[in-house]
PDB file of C-alpha atoms and ligand atoms in Angstrom:
ATOM      1  CA  MET A   1       0.000   0.000   0.000  1.00  0.00           C
ATOM      2  CA  ALA A   2       1.231   3.497  -0.850  1.00  0.00           C
ATOM      3  CA  PRO A   3       2.810   4.982   2.285  1.00  0.00           C
ATOM      4  CA  VAL A   4       1.459   8.096   4.035  1.00  0.00           C
ATOM      5  CA  LEU A   5       4.304   9.919   5.787  1.00  0.00           C
ATOM      6  CA  PRO A   6       4.743  13.288   7.516  1.00  0.00           C
ATOM      7  CA  ALA A   7       6.430  15.803   5.207  1.00  0.00           C
ATOM      8  CA  THR A   8       9.906  17.037   6.058  1.00  0.00           C
ATOM      9  CA  LYS A   9      11.931  19.754   4.382  1.00  0.00           C
ATOM     10  CA  GLU A  10      13.812  17.051   2.433  1.00  0.00           C
ATOM     11  CA  HIS A  11      10.534  16.221   0.660  1.00  0.00           C
ATOM     12  CA  VAL A  12       9.777  19.748  -0.526  1.00  0.00           C
ATOM     13  CA  ARG A  13      10.977  19.186  -4.123  1.00  0.00           C
ATOM     14  CA  ALA A  14       8.790  16.095  -4.543  1.00  0.00           C
ATOM     15  CA  PHE A  15       5.900  17.956  -2.893  1.00  0.00           C
ATOM     16  CA  THR A  16       6.305  20.903  -5.285  1.00  0.00           C
ATOM     17  CA  ALA A  17       6.296  18.598  -8.322  1.00  0.00           C
ATOM     18  CA  PHE A  18       3.044  17.125  -6.997  1.00  0.00           C
ATOM     19  CA  VAL A  19       1.451  20.559  -6.430  1.00  0.00           C
ATOM     20  CA  LEU A  20       2.183  21.626 -10.001  1.00  0.00           C
ATOM     21  CA  GLU A  21       0.910  18.328 -11.443  1.00  0.00           C
ATOM     22  CA  HIS A  22      -2.217  18.444  -9.317  1.00  0.00           C
ATOM     23  CA  ALA A  23      -2.915  22.056 -10.244  1.00  0.00           C
ATOM     24  CA  ALA A  24      -2.653  21.156 -13.928  1.00  0.00           C
ATOM     25  CA  GLU A  25      -5.457  18.607 -13.412  1.00  0.00           C
ATOM     26  CA  SER A  26      -7.884  21.250 -12.088  1.00  0.00           C
ATOM     27  CA  GLY A  27     -11.159  21.238 -13.949  1.00  0.00           C
ATOM     28  CA  GLN A  28     -10.464  17.926 -15.702  1.00  0.00           C
ATOM     29  CA  ASP A  29     -12.191  14.626 -15.142  1.00  0.00           C
ATOM     30  CA  GLY A  30     -15.341  16.220 -13.754  1.00  0.00           C
ATOM     31  CA  MET A  31     -13.264  17.591 -10.884  1.00  0.00           C
ATOM     32  CA  PRO A  32     -14.196  21.111  -9.838  1.00  0.00           C
ATOM     33  CA  PRO A  33     -11.476  23.636 -10.429  1.00  0.00           C
ATOM     34  CA  HIS A  34      -9.900  24.667  -7.161  1.00  0.00           C
ATOM     35  CA  ALA A  35      -7.261  27.047  -5.919  1.00  0.00           C
ATOM     36  CA  LEU A  36      -3.936  25.225  -5.780  1.00  0.00           C
ATOM     37  CA  GLN A  37      -1.693  28.172  -6.590  1.00  0.00           C
ATOM     38  CA  PRO A  38      -1.318  27.213 -10.273  1.00  0.00           C
ATOM     39  CA  ASP A  39      -0.207  30.797 -10.827  1.00  0.00           C
ATOM     40  CA  ARG A  40       2.886  30.334  -8.646  1.00  0.00           C
ATOM     41  CA  SER A  41       6.244  29.169  -9.925  1.00  0.00           C
ATOM     42  CA  GLY A  42       7.816  26.000  -8.527  1.00  0.00           C
ATOM     43  CA  GLU A  43      10.365  28.110  -6.632  1.00  0.00           C
ATOM     44  CA  GLU A  44       7.579  30.087  -4.950  1.00  0.00           C
ATOM     45  CA  VAL A  45       5.569  26.981  -4.026  1.00  0.00           C
ATOM     46  CA  GLU A  46       8.724  25.463  -2.524  1.00  0.00           C
ATOM     47  CA  ALA A  47       9.731  28.578  -0.579  1.00  0.00           C
ATOM     48  CA  VAL A  48       6.239  29.126   0.857  1.00  0.00           C
ATOM     49  CA  ALA A  49       5.913  25.450   1.891  1.00  0.00           C
ATOM     50  CA  LEU A  50       9.304  25.440   3.624  1.00  0.00           C
ATOM     51  CA  GLU A  51       8.431  28.659   5.446  1.00  0.00           C
ATOM     52  CA  ARG A  52       5.150  27.382   6.909  1.00  0.00           C
ATOM     53  CA  TRP A  53       6.475  23.857   7.651  1.00  0.00           C
ATOM     54  CA  SER A  54       9.309  25.395   9.713  1.00  0.00           C
ATOM     55  CA  ARG A  55       7.037  27.582  11.859  1.00  0.00           C
ATOM     56  CA  PRO A  56       6.485  26.376  15.439  1.00  0.00           C
ATOM     57  CA  LEU A  57       2.895  25.561  16.422  1.00  0.00           C
ATOM     58  CA  THR A  58       2.933  28.696  18.588  1.00  0.00           C
ATOM     59  CA  SER A  59       3.319  30.888  15.498  1.00  0.00           C
ATOM     60  CA  PRO A  60       0.340  31.902  13.313  1.00  0.00           C
ATOM     61  CA  ARG A  61       0.054  30.254   9.892  1.00  0.00           C
ATOM     62  CA  TRP A  62       2.230  27.266  10.706  1.00  0.00           C
ATOM     63  CA  GLY A  63       1.793  24.330   8.313  1.00  0.00           C
ATOM     64  CA  ARG A  64       2.219  20.552   8.612  1.00  0.00           C
ATOM     65  CA  ALA A  65       1.684  18.152   5.734  1.00  0.00           C
ATOM     66  CA  TRP A  66       1.420  14.391   5.180  1.00  0.00           C
ATOM     67  CA  LEU A  67       2.364  12.989   1.803  1.00  0.00           C
ATOM     68  CA  LEU A  68       1.092   9.959  -0.093  1.00  0.00           C
ATOM     69  CA  TRP A  69       3.982   8.312  -1.967  1.00  0.00           C
ATOM     70  CA  SER A  70       3.751   5.987  -4.902  1.00  0.00           C
ATOM     71  CA  GLY A  71       5.777   2.807  -4.992  1.00  0.00           C
ATOM     72  CA  PRO A  72       7.750   1.051  -2.271  1.00  0.00           C
ATOM     73  CA  LEU A  73      10.179   3.240  -0.380  1.00  0.00           C
ATOM     74  CA  PRO A  74      13.498   2.439   1.246  1.00  0.00           C
ATOM     75  CA  ALA A  75      13.913   3.396   4.877  1.00  0.00           C
ATOM     76  CA  ALA A  76      14.095   7.156   5.324  1.00  0.00           C
ATOM     77  CA  GLY A  77      17.542   8.366   6.265  1.00  0.00           C
ATOM     78  CA  PRO A  78      18.541  11.797   7.494  1.00  0.00           C
ATOM     79  CA  ALA A  79      18.715  13.027   3.894  1.00  0.00           C
ATOM     80  CA  GLY A  80      15.194  11.834   3.109  1.00  0.00           C
ATOM     81  CA  PHE A  81      14.201   9.328   0.477  1.00  0.00           C
ATOM     82  CA  HIS A  82      16.693   7.871  -1.929  1.00  0.00           C
ATOM     83  CA  ASP A  83      14.350   5.966  -4.213  1.00  0.00           C
ATOM     84  CA  PRO A  84      14.483   7.929  -7.464  1.00  0.00           C
ATOM     85  CA  GLY A  85      11.235   6.260  -8.585  1.00  0.00           C
ATOM     86  CA  ALA A  86       9.230   7.433  -5.578  1.00  0.00           C
ATOM     87  CA  ARG A  87       6.997  10.436  -6.110  1.00  0.00           C
ATOM     88  CA  VAL A  88       4.319  12.291  -4.186  1.00  0.00           C
ATOM     89  CA  VAL A  89       0.814  11.522  -5.493  1.00  0.00           C
ATOM     90  CA  GLY A  90      -1.330  13.098  -2.772  1.00  0.00           C
ATOM     91  CA  HIS A  91      -1.203  15.310   0.271  1.00  0.00           C
ATOM     92  CA  VAL A  92      -3.115  16.655   3.214  1.00  0.00           C
ATOM     93  CA  GLU A  93      -2.047  19.825   4.988  1.00  0.00           C
ATOM     94  CA  LEU A  94      -3.080  21.535   8.196  1.00  0.00           C
ATOM     95  CA  GLN A  95      -2.505  25.253   8.526  1.00  0.00           C
ATOM     96  CA  GLY A  96      -2.645  26.967  11.886  1.00  0.00           C
ATOM     97  CA  GLY A  97      -4.759  29.960  12.819  1.00  0.00           C
ATOM     98  CA  ARG A  98      -4.119  33.357  11.242  1.00  0.00           C
ATOM     99  CA  ILE A  99      -3.584  35.169  14.558  1.00  0.00           C
ATOM    100  CA  GLY A 100      -2.477  34.087  18.005  1.00  0.00           C
ATOM    101  CA  ALA A 101      -6.063  33.939  19.284  1.00  0.00           C
ATOM    102  CA  GLU A 102      -6.887  31.334  16.594  1.00  0.00           C
ATOM    103  CA  LEU A 103      -4.084  28.870  17.326  1.00  0.00           C
ATOM    104  CA  HIS A 104      -6.395  26.241  18.835  1.00  0.00           C
ATOM    105  CA  ARG A 105      -7.763  25.654  15.301  1.00  0.00           C
ATOM    106  CA  ALA A 106      -6.289  24.503  11.994  1.00  0.00           C
ATOM    107  CA  THR A 107      -7.626  24.481   8.452  1.00  0.00           C
ATOM    108  CA  LEU A 108      -7.330  21.295   6.392  1.00  0.00           C
ATOM    109  CA  GLY A 109      -6.690  20.994   2.667  1.00  0.00           C
ATOM    110  CA  ILE A 110      -6.355  17.731   0.736  1.00  0.00           C
ATOM    111  CA  GLY A 111      -5.827  16.539  -2.834  1.00  0.00           C
ATOM    112  CA  LEU A 112      -4.743  13.457  -4.775  1.00  0.00           C
ATOM    113  CA  LEU A 113      -3.727  12.968  -8.385  1.00  0.00           C
ATOM    114  CA  SER A 114      -6.714  11.600 -10.290  1.00  0.00           C
ATOM    115  CA  ALA A 115      -5.195   8.127 -10.808  1.00  0.00           C
ATOM    116  CA  TYR A 116      -5.011   7.613  -7.033  1.00  0.00           C
ATOM    117  CA  ARG A 117      -8.551   8.646  -6.049  1.00  0.00           C
ATOM    118  CA  GLY A 118     -11.302   6.342  -4.861  1.00  0.00           C
ATOM    119  CA  GLN A 119      -8.914   3.795  -3.304  1.00  0.00           C
ATOM    120  CA  GLY A 120      -9.096   4.813   0.347  1.00  0.00           C
ATOM    121  CA  HIS A 121      -5.959   6.976   0.288  1.00  0.00           C
ATOM    122  CA  GLY A 122      -7.862  10.211   0.985  1.00  0.00           C
ATOM    123  CA  ARG A 123      -9.362   8.685   4.117  1.00  0.00           C
ATOM    124  CA  ARG A 124      -5.917   7.521   5.294  1.00  0.00           C
ATOM    125  CA  LEU A 125      -4.404  10.970   4.723  1.00  0.00           C
ATOM    126  CA  MET A 126      -7.248  12.655   6.639  1.00  0.00           C
ATOM    127  CA  GLN A 127      -6.909  10.211   9.521  1.00  0.00           C
ATOM    128  CA  ALA A 128      -3.161  10.880   9.835  1.00  0.00           C
ATOM    129  CA  ALA A 129      -3.748  14.636  10.033  1.00  0.00           C
ATOM    130  CA  ILE A 130      -6.679  14.386  12.462  1.00  0.00           C
ATOM    131  CA  ASP A 131      -4.862  11.946  14.783  1.00  0.00           C
ATOM    132  CA  TRP A 132      -1.886  14.319  14.938  1.00  0.00           C
ATOM    133  CA  ALA A 133      -4.114  17.366  15.479  1.00  0.00           C
ATOM    134  CA  ARG A 134      -5.953  15.680  18.354  1.00  0.00           C
ATOM    135  CA  GLY A 135      -2.858  14.094  19.894  1.00  0.00           C
ATOM    136  CA  GLU A 136       0.568  15.673  19.457  1.00  0.00           C
ATOM    137  CA  ALA A 137      -0.664  19.140  18.441  1.00  0.00           C
ATOM    138  CA  GLY A 138      -3.415  19.310  21.084  1.00  0.00           C
ATOM    139  CA  LEU A 139      -5.768  21.284  18.825  1.00  0.00           C
ATOM    140  CA  ASP A 140      -9.485  21.686  19.527  1.00  0.00           C
ATOM    141  CA  HIS A 141     -11.005  22.141  16.057  1.00  0.00           C
ATOM    142  CA  VAL A 142     -10.196  21.373  12.429  1.00  0.00           C
ATOM    143  CA  ASP A 143     -11.972  23.472   9.790  1.00  0.00           C
ATOM    144  CA  LEU A 144     -12.249  23.109   6.035  1.00  0.00           C
ATOM    145  CA  GLY A 145     -14.110  24.434   3.041  1.00  0.00           C
ATOM    146  CA  VAL A 146     -15.476  22.419   0.143  1.00  0.00           C
ATOM    147  CA  PHE A 147     -16.849  23.744  -3.140  1.00  0.00           C
ATOM    148  CA  VAL A 148     -20.590  23.244  -3.568  1.00  0.00           C
ATOM    149  CA  GLY A 149     -20.907  20.266  -5.931  1.00  0.00           C
ATOM    150  CA  ASN A 150     -17.741  18.447  -4.790  1.00  0.00           C
ATOM    151  CA  ASP A 151     -19.857  15.583  -3.473  1.00  0.00           C
ATOM    152  CA  ARG A 152     -17.058  13.027  -3.265  1.00  0.00           C
ATOM    153  CA  ALA A 153     -15.007  15.221  -0.954  1.00  0.00           C
ATOM    154  CA  LYS A 154     -18.025  16.251   1.123  1.00  0.00           C
ATOM    155  CA  ARG A 155     -19.078  12.611   1.627  1.00  0.00           C
ATOM    156  CA  LEU A 156     -15.594  11.811   2.905  1.00  0.00           C
ATOM    157  CA  TYR A 157     -15.638  14.738   5.342  1.00  0.00           C
ATOM    158  CA  VAL A 158     -19.106  13.885   6.698  1.00  0.00           C
ATOM    159  CA  SER A 159     -18.066  10.253   7.188  1.00  0.00           C
ATOM    160  CA  MET A 160     -15.114  11.478   9.276  1.00  0.00           C
ATOM    161  CA  GLY A 161     -17.330  13.547  11.576  1.00  0.00           C
ATOM    162  CA  PHE A 162     -17.158  17.016   9.999  1.00  0.00           C
ATOM    163  CA  VAL A 163     -20.382  19.007  10.252  1.00  0.00           C
ATOM    164  CA  GLU A 164     -21.587  21.709   7.903  1.00  0.00           C
ATOM    165  CA  ILE A 165     -21.793  25.107   9.586  1.00  0.00           C
ATOM    166  CA  GLY A 166     -22.778  27.302   6.657  1.00  0.00           C
ATOM    167  CA  VAL A 167     -22.202  28.346   3.091  1.00  0.00           C
ATOM    168  CA  ARG A 168     -19.977  31.221   2.043  1.00  0.00           C
ATOM    169  CA  HIS A 169     -21.692  32.543  -1.045  1.00  0.00           C
ATOM    170  CA  ASP A 170     -19.530  33.815  -3.899  1.00  0.00           C
ATOM    171  CA  ALA A 171     -16.447  32.598  -2.009  1.00  0.00           C
ATOM    172  CA  PHE A 172     -14.386  32.127  -5.191  1.00  0.00           C
ATOM    173  CA  ARG A 173     -14.397  33.296  -8.773  1.00  0.00           C
ATOM    174  CA  VAL A 174     -13.091  30.583 -11.079  1.00  0.00           C
ATOM    175  CA  ASP A 175     -12.792  31.560 -14.739  1.00  0.00           C
ATOM    176  CA  GLY A 176     -15.326  34.302 -14.080  1.00  0.00           C
ATOM    177  CA  ARG A 177     -17.796  31.857 -12.485  1.00  0.00           C
ATOM    178  CA  SER A 178     -18.889  32.444  -8.898  1.00  0.00           C
ATOM    179  CA  VAL A 179     -18.430  29.409  -6.619  1.00  0.00           C
ATOM    180  CA  ASP A 180     -20.029  28.934  -3.187  1.00  0.00           C
ATOM    181  CA  ASP A 181     -18.023  27.211  -0.447  1.00  0.00           C
ATOM    182  CA  ILE A 182     -19.478  24.929   2.229  1.00  0.00           C
ATOM    183  CA  GLU A 183     -17.776  25.538   5.582  1.00  0.00           C
ATOM    184  CA  MET A 184     -17.308  22.441   7.757  1.00  0.00           C
ATOM    185  CA  THR A 185     -15.735  21.815  11.150  1.00  0.00           C
ATOM    186  CA  LEU A 186     -14.656  18.890  13.306  1.00  0.00           C
ATOM    187  CA  ALA A 187     -14.624  19.249  17.105  1.00  0.00           C
ATOM    188  CA  LEU A 188     -11.652  17.234  18.396  1.00  0.00           C
ATOM    189  CA  ARG A 189     -12.622  17.355  22.078  1.00  0.00           C
ATOM    190  CA  ALA A 190     -16.368  16.647  21.811  1.00  0.00           C
TER     191      ALA A 190
HETATM  192  C1  COA B 201     -11.635  14.348  -2.364  1.00  0.00           C
HETATM  193  C2  COA B 201     -10.475  13.381  -2.286  1.00  0.00           C
HETATM  194  C3  COA B 201      -9.378  13.969  -1.426  1.00  0.00           C
HETATM  195  C4  COA B 201     -10.982  12.072  -1.636  1.00  0.00           C
HETATM  196  O1  COA B 201      -9.928  11.147  -1.575  1.00  0.00           O
HETATM  197  P1  COA B 201     -10.137   9.654  -2.169  1.00  0.00           P
HETATM  198  O2  COA B 201      -8.866   8.921  -1.940  1.00  0.00           O
HETATM  199  O3  COA B 201     -10.622   9.776  -3.566  1.00  0.00           O
HETATM  200  O4  COA B 201     -11.292   9.110  -1.224  1.00  0.00           O
HETATM  201  P2  COA B 201     -11.324   7.657  -0.561  1.00  0.00           P
HETATM  202  O5  COA B 201     -11.048   6.623  -1.606  1.00  0.00           O
HETATM  203  O6  COA B 201     -10.471   7.661   0.667  1.00  0.00           O
HETATM  204  O7  COA B 201     -12.838   7.551  -0.177  1.00  0.00           O
HETATM  205  C5  COA B 201     -13.311   8.143   0.952  1.00  0.00           C
HETATM  206  C6  COA B 201     -14.786   8.403   0.793  1.00  0.00           C
HETATM  207  O8  COA B 201     -14.971   9.307  -0.297  1.00  0.00           O
HETATM  208  C7  COA B 201     -16.161   8.962  -0.974  1.00  0.00           C
HETATM  209  N1  COA B 201     -15.816   8.547  -2.336  1.00  0.00           N
HETATM  210  C8  COA B 201     -14.669   7.991  -2.779  1.00  0.00           C
HETATM  211  N2  COA B 201     -14.720   7.787  -4.114  1.00  0.00           N
HETATM  212  C9  COA B 201     -15.932   8.223  -4.499  1.00  0.00           C
HETATM  213  C10 COA B 201     -16.591   8.310  -5.758  1.00  0.00           C
HETATM  214  N3  COA B 201     -16.015   7.892  -6.892  1.00  0.00           N
HETATM  215  N4  COA B 201     -17.826   8.852  -5.793  1.00  0.00           N
HETATM  216  C11 COA B 201     -18.423   9.295  -4.674  1.00  0.00           C
HETATM  217  N5  COA B 201     -17.842   9.231  -3.446  1.00  0.00           N
HETATM  218  C12 COA B 201     -16.619   8.707  -3.375  1.00  0.00           C
HETATM  219  C13 COA B 201     -16.795   7.846  -0.220  1.00  0.00           C
HETATM  220  O9  COA B 201     -17.627   8.379   0.787  1.00  0.00           O
HETATM  221  C14 COA B 201     -15.619   7.195   0.438  1.00  0.00           C
HETATM  222  O10 COA B 201     -16.025   6.516   1.570  1.00  0.00           O
HETATM  223  P3  COA B 201     -15.969   4.900   1.627  1.00  0.00           P
HETATM  224  O11 COA B 201     -14.515   4.569   1.717  1.00  0.00           O
HETATM  225  O12 COA B 201     -16.717   4.557   2.865  1.00  0.00           O
HETATM  226  O13 COA B 201     -16.597   4.409   0.346  1.00  0.00           O
HETATM  227  C15 COA B 201      -9.900  13.053  -3.699  1.00  0.00           C
HETATM  228  O14 COA B 201     -10.900  12.432  -4.475  1.00  0.00           O
HETATM  229  C16 COA B 201      -9.353  14.278  -4.441  1.00  0.00           C
HETATM  230  O15 COA B 201      -8.185  14.578  -4.329  1.00  0.00           O
HETATM  231  N6  COA B 201     -10.189  14.953  -5.231  1.00  0.00           N
HETATM  232  C17 COA B 201      -9.769  16.109  -6.032  1.00  0.00           C
HETATM  233  C18 COA B 201      -9.310  17.293  -5.192  1.00  0.00           C
HETATM  234  C19 COA B 201     -10.362  17.701  -4.198  1.00  0.00           C
HETATM  235  O16 COA B 201     -11.547  17.698  -4.502  1.00  0.00           O
HETATM  236  N7  COA B 201      -9.904  18.044  -2.993  1.00  0.00           N
HETATM  237  C20 COA B 201     -10.785  18.448  -1.918  1.00  0.00           C
HETATM  238  C21 COA B 201     -11.049  19.896  -1.988  1.00  0.00           C
HETATM  239  S1  COA B 201     -12.139  20.396  -0.672  1.00  0.00           S
END
């Protein structure tokens, strides 16, 4: 089974390649277009990821990611992975609150390359992030937004305990089209 592992700074190149590939798939395959920074260069994606992954959990806008890898991997050494065939095919990321008063919450984002969807990997990625948020990070809530019409993603979130708290109308403009966003939250200490 494809491994799900916490991201380290050694993985940032493979993560960036994934982000660009995933962004290029937006709008294909019946998938709703979504904001995955397709307008950023690889260097910018890499720099921004490294910056948020290195922030302590006491600092606003920290980030922690878990990566889904294709293929068998050798044991991870201090320099990261050495298997040249291994690549990142999915990710989940938690981002901490925007100000100090919001640090008991994180916002979750997730995405997989189309060839890897519908095989249980999304659920495994979510579980890794939620377990860490509840345990090691000691957070109280995980929030997320899902485009109206992204039924596959919404079904996954509901099955993991997220509840809908409202709809943000006209949240995004994608190719000139207005998109509403369903806001969902998971209470970790309920
Ligand atoms: C949404 C996404 C992360 C889900 O991950 P996934 O690996 O495809 O989902 P899983 O295989 O783990 O399935 C989890 C649940 O999703 C739902 N699901 C999966 N495939 C589905 C399909 N083809 N149709 C409808 N629901 C489906 C089911 O509820 C499933 O639960 P089950 O395991 O009890 O059947 C993934 O499809 C994806 O990356 N989509 C494109 C990007 C995206 O939409 N990101 C989310 C933005 S909010």
